[in-house]
PDB file of C-alpha atoms in Angstrom:
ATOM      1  CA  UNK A  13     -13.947 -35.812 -64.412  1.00  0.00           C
ATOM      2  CA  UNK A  14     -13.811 -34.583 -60.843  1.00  0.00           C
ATOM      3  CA  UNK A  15     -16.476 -32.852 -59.465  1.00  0.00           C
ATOM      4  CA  UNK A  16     -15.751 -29.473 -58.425  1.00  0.00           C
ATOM      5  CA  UNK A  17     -15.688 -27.409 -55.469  1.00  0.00           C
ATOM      6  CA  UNK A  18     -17.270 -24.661 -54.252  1.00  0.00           C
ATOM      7  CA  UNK A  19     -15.131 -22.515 -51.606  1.00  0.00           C
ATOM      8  CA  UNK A  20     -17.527 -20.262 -49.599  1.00  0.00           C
ATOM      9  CA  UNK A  21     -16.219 -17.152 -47.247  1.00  0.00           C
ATOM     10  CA  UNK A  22     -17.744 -14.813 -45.178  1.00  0.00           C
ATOM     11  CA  UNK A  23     -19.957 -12.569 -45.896  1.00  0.00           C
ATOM     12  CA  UNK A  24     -19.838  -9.008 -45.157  1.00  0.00           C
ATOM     13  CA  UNK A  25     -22.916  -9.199 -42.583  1.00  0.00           C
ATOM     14  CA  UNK A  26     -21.683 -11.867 -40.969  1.00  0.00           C
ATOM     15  CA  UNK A  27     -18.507 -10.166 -40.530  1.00  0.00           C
ATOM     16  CA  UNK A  28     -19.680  -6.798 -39.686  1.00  0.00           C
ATOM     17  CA  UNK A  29     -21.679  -8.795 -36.953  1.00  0.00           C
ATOM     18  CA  UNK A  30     -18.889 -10.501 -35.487  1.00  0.00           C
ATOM     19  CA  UNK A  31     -16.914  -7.211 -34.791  1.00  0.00           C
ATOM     20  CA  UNK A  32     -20.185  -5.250 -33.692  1.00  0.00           C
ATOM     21  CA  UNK A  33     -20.237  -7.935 -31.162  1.00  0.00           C
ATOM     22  CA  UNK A  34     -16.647  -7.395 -30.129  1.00  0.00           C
ATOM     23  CA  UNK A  35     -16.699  -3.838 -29.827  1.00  0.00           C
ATOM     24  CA  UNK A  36     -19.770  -4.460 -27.341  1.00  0.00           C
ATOM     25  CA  UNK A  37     -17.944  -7.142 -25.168  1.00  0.00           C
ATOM     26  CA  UNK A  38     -14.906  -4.788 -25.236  1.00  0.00           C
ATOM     27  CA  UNK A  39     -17.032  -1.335 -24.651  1.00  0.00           C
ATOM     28  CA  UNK A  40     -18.259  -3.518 -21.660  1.00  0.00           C
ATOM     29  CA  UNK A  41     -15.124  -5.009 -19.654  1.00  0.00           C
ATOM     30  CA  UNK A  42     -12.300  -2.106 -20.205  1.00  0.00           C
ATOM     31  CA  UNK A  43     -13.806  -0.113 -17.780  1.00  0.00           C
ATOM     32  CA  UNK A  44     -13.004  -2.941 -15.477  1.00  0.00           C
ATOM     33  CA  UNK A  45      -9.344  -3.498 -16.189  1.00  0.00           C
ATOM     34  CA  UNK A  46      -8.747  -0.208 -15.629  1.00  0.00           C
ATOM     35  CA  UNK A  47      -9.871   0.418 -11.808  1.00  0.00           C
ATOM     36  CA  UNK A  48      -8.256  -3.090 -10.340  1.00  0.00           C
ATOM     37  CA  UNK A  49      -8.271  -1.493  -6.973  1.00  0.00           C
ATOM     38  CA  UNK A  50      -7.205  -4.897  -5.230  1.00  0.00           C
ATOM     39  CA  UNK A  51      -4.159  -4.813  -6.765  1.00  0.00           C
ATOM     40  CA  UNK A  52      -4.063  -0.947  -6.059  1.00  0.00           C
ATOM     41  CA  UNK A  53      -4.123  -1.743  -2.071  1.00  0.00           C
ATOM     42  CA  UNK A  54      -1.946  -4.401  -2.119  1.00  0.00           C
ATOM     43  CA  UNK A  55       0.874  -2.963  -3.613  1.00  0.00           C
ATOM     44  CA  UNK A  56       0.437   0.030  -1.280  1.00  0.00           C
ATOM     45  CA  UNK A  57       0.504  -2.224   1.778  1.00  0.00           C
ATOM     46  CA  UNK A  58       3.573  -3.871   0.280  1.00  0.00           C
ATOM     47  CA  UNK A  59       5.143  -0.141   0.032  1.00  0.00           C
ATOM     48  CA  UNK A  60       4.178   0.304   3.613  1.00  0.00           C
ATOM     49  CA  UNK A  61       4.840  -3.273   4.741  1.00  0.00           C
ATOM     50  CA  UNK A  62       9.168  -2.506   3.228  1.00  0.00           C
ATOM     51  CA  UNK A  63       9.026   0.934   4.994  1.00  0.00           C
ATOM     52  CA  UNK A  64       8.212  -0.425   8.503  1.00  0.00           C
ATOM     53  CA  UNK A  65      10.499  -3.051   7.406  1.00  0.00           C
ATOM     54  CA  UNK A  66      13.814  -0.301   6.781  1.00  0.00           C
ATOM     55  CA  UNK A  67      12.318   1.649  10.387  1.00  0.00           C
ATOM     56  CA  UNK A  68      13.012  -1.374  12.226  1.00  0.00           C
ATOM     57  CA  UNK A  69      16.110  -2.798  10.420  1.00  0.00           C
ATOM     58  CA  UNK A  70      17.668   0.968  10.916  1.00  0.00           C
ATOM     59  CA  UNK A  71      16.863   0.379  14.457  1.00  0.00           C
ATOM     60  CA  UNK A  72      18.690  -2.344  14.657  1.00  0.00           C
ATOM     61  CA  UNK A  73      21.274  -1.629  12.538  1.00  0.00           C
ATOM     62  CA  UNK A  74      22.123   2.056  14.363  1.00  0.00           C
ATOM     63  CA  UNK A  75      21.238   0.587  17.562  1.00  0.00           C
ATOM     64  CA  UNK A  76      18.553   3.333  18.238  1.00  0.00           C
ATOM     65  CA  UNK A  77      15.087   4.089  18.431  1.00  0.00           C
ATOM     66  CA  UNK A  78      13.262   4.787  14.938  1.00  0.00           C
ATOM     67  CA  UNK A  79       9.769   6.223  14.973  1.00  0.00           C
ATOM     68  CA  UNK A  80       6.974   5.982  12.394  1.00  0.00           C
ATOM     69  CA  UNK A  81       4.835   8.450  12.490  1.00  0.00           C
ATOM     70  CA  UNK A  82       1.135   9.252  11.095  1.00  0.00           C
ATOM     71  CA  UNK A  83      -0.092  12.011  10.353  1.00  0.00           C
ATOM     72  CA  UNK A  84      -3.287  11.519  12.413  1.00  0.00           C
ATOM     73  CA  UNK A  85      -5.636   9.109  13.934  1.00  0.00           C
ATOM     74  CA  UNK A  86      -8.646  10.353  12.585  1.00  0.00           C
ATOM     75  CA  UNK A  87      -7.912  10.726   8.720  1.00  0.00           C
ATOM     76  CA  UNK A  88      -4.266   9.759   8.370  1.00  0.00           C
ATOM     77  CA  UNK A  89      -3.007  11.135   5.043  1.00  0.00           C
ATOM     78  CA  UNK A  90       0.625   9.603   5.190  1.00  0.00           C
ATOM     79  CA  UNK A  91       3.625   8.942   7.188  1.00  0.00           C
ATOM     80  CA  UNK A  92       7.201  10.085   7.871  1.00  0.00           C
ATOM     81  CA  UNK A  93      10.182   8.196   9.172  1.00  0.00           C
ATOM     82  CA  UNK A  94      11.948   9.895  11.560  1.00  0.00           C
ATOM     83  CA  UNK A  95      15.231   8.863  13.595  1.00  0.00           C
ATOM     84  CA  UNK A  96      14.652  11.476  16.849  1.00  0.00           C
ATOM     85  CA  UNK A  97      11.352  12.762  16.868  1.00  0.00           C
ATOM     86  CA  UNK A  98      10.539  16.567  16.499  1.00  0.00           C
ATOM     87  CA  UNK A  99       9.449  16.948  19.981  1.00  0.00           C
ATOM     88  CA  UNK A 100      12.765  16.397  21.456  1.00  0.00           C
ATOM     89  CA  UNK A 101      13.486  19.754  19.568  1.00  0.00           C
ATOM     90  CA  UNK A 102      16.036  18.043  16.941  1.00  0.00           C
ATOM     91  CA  UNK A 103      14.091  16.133  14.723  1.00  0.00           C
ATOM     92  CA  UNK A 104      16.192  13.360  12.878  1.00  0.00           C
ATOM     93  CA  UNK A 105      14.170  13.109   9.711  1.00  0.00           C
ATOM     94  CA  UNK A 106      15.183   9.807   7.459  1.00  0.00           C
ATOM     95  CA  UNK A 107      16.586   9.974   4.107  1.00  0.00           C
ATOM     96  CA  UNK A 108      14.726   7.872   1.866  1.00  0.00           C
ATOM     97  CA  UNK A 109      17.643   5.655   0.808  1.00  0.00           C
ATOM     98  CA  UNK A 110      16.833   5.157  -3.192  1.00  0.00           C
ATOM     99  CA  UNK A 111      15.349   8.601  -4.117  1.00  0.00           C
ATOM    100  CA  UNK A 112      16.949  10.698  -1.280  1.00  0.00           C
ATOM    101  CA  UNK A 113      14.501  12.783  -0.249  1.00  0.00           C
ATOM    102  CA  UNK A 114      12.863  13.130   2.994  1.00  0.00           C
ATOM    103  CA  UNK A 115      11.400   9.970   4.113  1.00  0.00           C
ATOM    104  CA  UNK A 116       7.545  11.042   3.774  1.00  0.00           C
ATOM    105  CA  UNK A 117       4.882   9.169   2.070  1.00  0.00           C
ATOM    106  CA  UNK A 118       1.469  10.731   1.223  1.00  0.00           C
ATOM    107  CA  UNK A 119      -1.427   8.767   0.189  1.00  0.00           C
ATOM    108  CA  UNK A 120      -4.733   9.567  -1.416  1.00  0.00           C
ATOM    109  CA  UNK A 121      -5.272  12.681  -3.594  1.00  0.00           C
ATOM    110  CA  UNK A 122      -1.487  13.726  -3.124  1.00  0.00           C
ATOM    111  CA  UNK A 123      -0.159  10.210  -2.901  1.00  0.00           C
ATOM    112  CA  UNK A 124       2.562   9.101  -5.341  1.00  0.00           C
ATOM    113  CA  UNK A 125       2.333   6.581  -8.110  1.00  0.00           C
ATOM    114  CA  UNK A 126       0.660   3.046  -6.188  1.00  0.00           C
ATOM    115  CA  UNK A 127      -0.235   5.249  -3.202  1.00  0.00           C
ATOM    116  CA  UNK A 128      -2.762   7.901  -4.997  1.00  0.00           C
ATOM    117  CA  UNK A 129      -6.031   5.708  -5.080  1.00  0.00           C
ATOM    118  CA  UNK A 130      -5.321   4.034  -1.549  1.00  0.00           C
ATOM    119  CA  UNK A 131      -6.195   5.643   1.617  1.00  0.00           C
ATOM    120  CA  UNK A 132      -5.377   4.872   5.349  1.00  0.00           C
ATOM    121  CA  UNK A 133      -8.565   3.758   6.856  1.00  0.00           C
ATOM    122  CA  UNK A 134      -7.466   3.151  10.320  1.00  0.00           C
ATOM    123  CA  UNK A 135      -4.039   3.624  12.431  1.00  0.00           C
ATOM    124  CA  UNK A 136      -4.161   1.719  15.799  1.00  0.00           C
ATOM    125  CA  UNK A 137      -1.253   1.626  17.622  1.00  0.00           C
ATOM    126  CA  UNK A 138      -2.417   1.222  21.544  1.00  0.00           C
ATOM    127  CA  UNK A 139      -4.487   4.982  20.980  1.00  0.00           C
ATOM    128  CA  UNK A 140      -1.116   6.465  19.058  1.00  0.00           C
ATOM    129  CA  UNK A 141      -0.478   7.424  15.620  1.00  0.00           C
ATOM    130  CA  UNK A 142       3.137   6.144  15.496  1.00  0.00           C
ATOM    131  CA  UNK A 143       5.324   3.204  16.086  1.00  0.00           C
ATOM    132  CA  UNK A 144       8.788   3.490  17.293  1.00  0.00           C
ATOM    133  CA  UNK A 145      11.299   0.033  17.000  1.00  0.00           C
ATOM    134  CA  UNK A 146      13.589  -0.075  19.752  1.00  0.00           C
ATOM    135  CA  UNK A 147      17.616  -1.389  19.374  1.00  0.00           C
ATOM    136  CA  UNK A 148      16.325  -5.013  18.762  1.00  0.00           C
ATOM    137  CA  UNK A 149      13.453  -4.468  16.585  1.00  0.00           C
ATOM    138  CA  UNK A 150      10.997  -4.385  18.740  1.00  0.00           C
ATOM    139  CA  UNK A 151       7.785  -2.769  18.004  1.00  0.00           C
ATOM    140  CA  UNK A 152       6.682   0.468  20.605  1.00  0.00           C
ATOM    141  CA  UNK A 153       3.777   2.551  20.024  1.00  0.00           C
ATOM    142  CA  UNK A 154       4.328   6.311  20.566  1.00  0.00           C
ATOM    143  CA  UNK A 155       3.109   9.781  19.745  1.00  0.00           C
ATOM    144  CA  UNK A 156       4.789  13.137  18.265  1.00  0.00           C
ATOM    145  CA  UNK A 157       5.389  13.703  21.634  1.00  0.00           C
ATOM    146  CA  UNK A 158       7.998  11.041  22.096  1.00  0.00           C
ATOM    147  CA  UNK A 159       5.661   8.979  24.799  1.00  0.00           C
ATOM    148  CA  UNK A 160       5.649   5.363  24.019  1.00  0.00           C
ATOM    149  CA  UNK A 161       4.616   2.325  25.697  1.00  0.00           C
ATOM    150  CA  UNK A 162       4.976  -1.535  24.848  1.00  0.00           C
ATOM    151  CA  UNK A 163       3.175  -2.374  21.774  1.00  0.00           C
ATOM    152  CA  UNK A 164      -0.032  -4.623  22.837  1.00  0.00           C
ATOM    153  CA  UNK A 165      -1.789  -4.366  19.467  1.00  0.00           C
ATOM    154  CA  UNK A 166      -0.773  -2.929  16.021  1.00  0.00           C
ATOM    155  CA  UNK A 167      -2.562  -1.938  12.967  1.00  0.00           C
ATOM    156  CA  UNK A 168      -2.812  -0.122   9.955  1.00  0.00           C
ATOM    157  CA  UNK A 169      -6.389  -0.948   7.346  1.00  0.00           C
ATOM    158  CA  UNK A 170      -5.245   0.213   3.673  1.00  0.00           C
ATOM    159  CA  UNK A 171      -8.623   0.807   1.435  1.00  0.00           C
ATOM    160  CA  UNK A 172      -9.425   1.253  -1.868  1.00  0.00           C
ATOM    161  CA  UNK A 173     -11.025   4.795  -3.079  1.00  0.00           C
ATOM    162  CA  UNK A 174     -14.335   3.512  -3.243  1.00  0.00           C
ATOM    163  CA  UNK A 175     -13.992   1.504   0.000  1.00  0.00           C
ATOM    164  CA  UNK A 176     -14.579  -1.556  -1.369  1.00  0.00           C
ATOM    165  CA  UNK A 177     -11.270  -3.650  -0.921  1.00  0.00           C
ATOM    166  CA  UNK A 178      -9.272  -3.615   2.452  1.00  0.00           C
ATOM    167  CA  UNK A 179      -6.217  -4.890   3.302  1.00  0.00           C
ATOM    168  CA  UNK A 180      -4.219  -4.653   6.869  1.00  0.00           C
ATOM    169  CA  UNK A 181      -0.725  -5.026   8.207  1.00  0.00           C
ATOM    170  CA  UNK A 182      -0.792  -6.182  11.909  1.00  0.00           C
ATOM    171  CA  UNK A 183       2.485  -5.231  13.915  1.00  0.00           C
ATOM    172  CA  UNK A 184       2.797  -8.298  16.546  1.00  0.00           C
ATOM    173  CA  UNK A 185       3.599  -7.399  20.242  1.00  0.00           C
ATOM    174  CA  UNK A 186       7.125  -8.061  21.219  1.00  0.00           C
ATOM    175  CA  UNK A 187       8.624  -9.352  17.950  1.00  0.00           C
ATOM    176  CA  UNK A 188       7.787  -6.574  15.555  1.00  0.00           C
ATOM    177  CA  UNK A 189       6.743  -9.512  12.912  1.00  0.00           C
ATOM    178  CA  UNK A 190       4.899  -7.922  10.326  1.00  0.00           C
ATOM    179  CA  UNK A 191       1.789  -9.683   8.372  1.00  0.00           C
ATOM    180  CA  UNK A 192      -0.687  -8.429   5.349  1.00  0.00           C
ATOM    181  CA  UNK A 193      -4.477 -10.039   6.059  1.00  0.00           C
TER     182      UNK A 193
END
């Protein structure tokens, strides 16, 4: 005769248990995938990084200046792309080329989609708030006033709502290369 088995399960404690401490680990860590602010930043300094990218490439391309302009240095709240500046009384503003609107990006509280929680901590562009890429590509800073000068140091620091997580694009002198740090 064989001896026989005895299957045992789980009991409904130890169950109930299990999932009670589940719910707690979960209650715990979904706040946290919800706020990734690093990720946040650094797809808004991407977005920026491709539309500095298209300024100097149309500059290039059209053989003419292309200007970049924030809209302060104090608390910048976006940028616009502009082919002639408004100061020289016929202002050339770009088409964006996939959505075709004007070529104006807002960030913070009115920002769009990735821009919305990201804010522009800092604009330094030699004193300006705008960059302007000559016929080679060539970085310039300028002003709304169509003064520019060499480019001797660009930057733009992208930060998080909270502040916590930065991120900024450097402009290099003379070759317009752009870098994320």
């Amino acid at each position: 005769m064989k001896p026989q088995t005895i299957q045992r399960g789980f009991t409904l404690v130890e169950i109930l248990t299990v999932v009670m401490i589940l719910a707690i680990t979960a209650a715990v860590v979904m706040p946290y995938l919800g706020s990734r602010d690093d990720i946040k930043v650094s797809a808004a300094a991407r977005v920026l990084m491709s539309d500095l990218m298209y300024a100097q490439n149309r500059a290039a391309a059209t053989q003419q200046m292309q200007y970049v302009l924030f809209t302060g240095l104090t608390n910048p709240t976006g940028y616009t792309l502009y082919g002639k500046l408004p100061a020289a009384g016929n202002a050339d503003m770009l088409v964006h080329p996939v959505s075709l609107n004007p070529y104006i990006v807002r960030l913070g509280a009115g920002g769009t989609q990735s821009m919305a929680d990201v804010a522009v901590a800092q604009v330094n562009f030699d004193g300006k708030a705008g960059l302007a890429f000559d016929s080679l590509g060539a970085p310039w800073s300028c002003d709304a006033a169509g003064n520019r000068a060499e480019l001797t140091n660009g930057s733009i620091q992208l930060t998080s709502r909270d502040g916590r997580v930065r991120m900024t694009l450097r402009v290099e002198p003379f070759t317009g290369e752009l870098s994320i740090q």
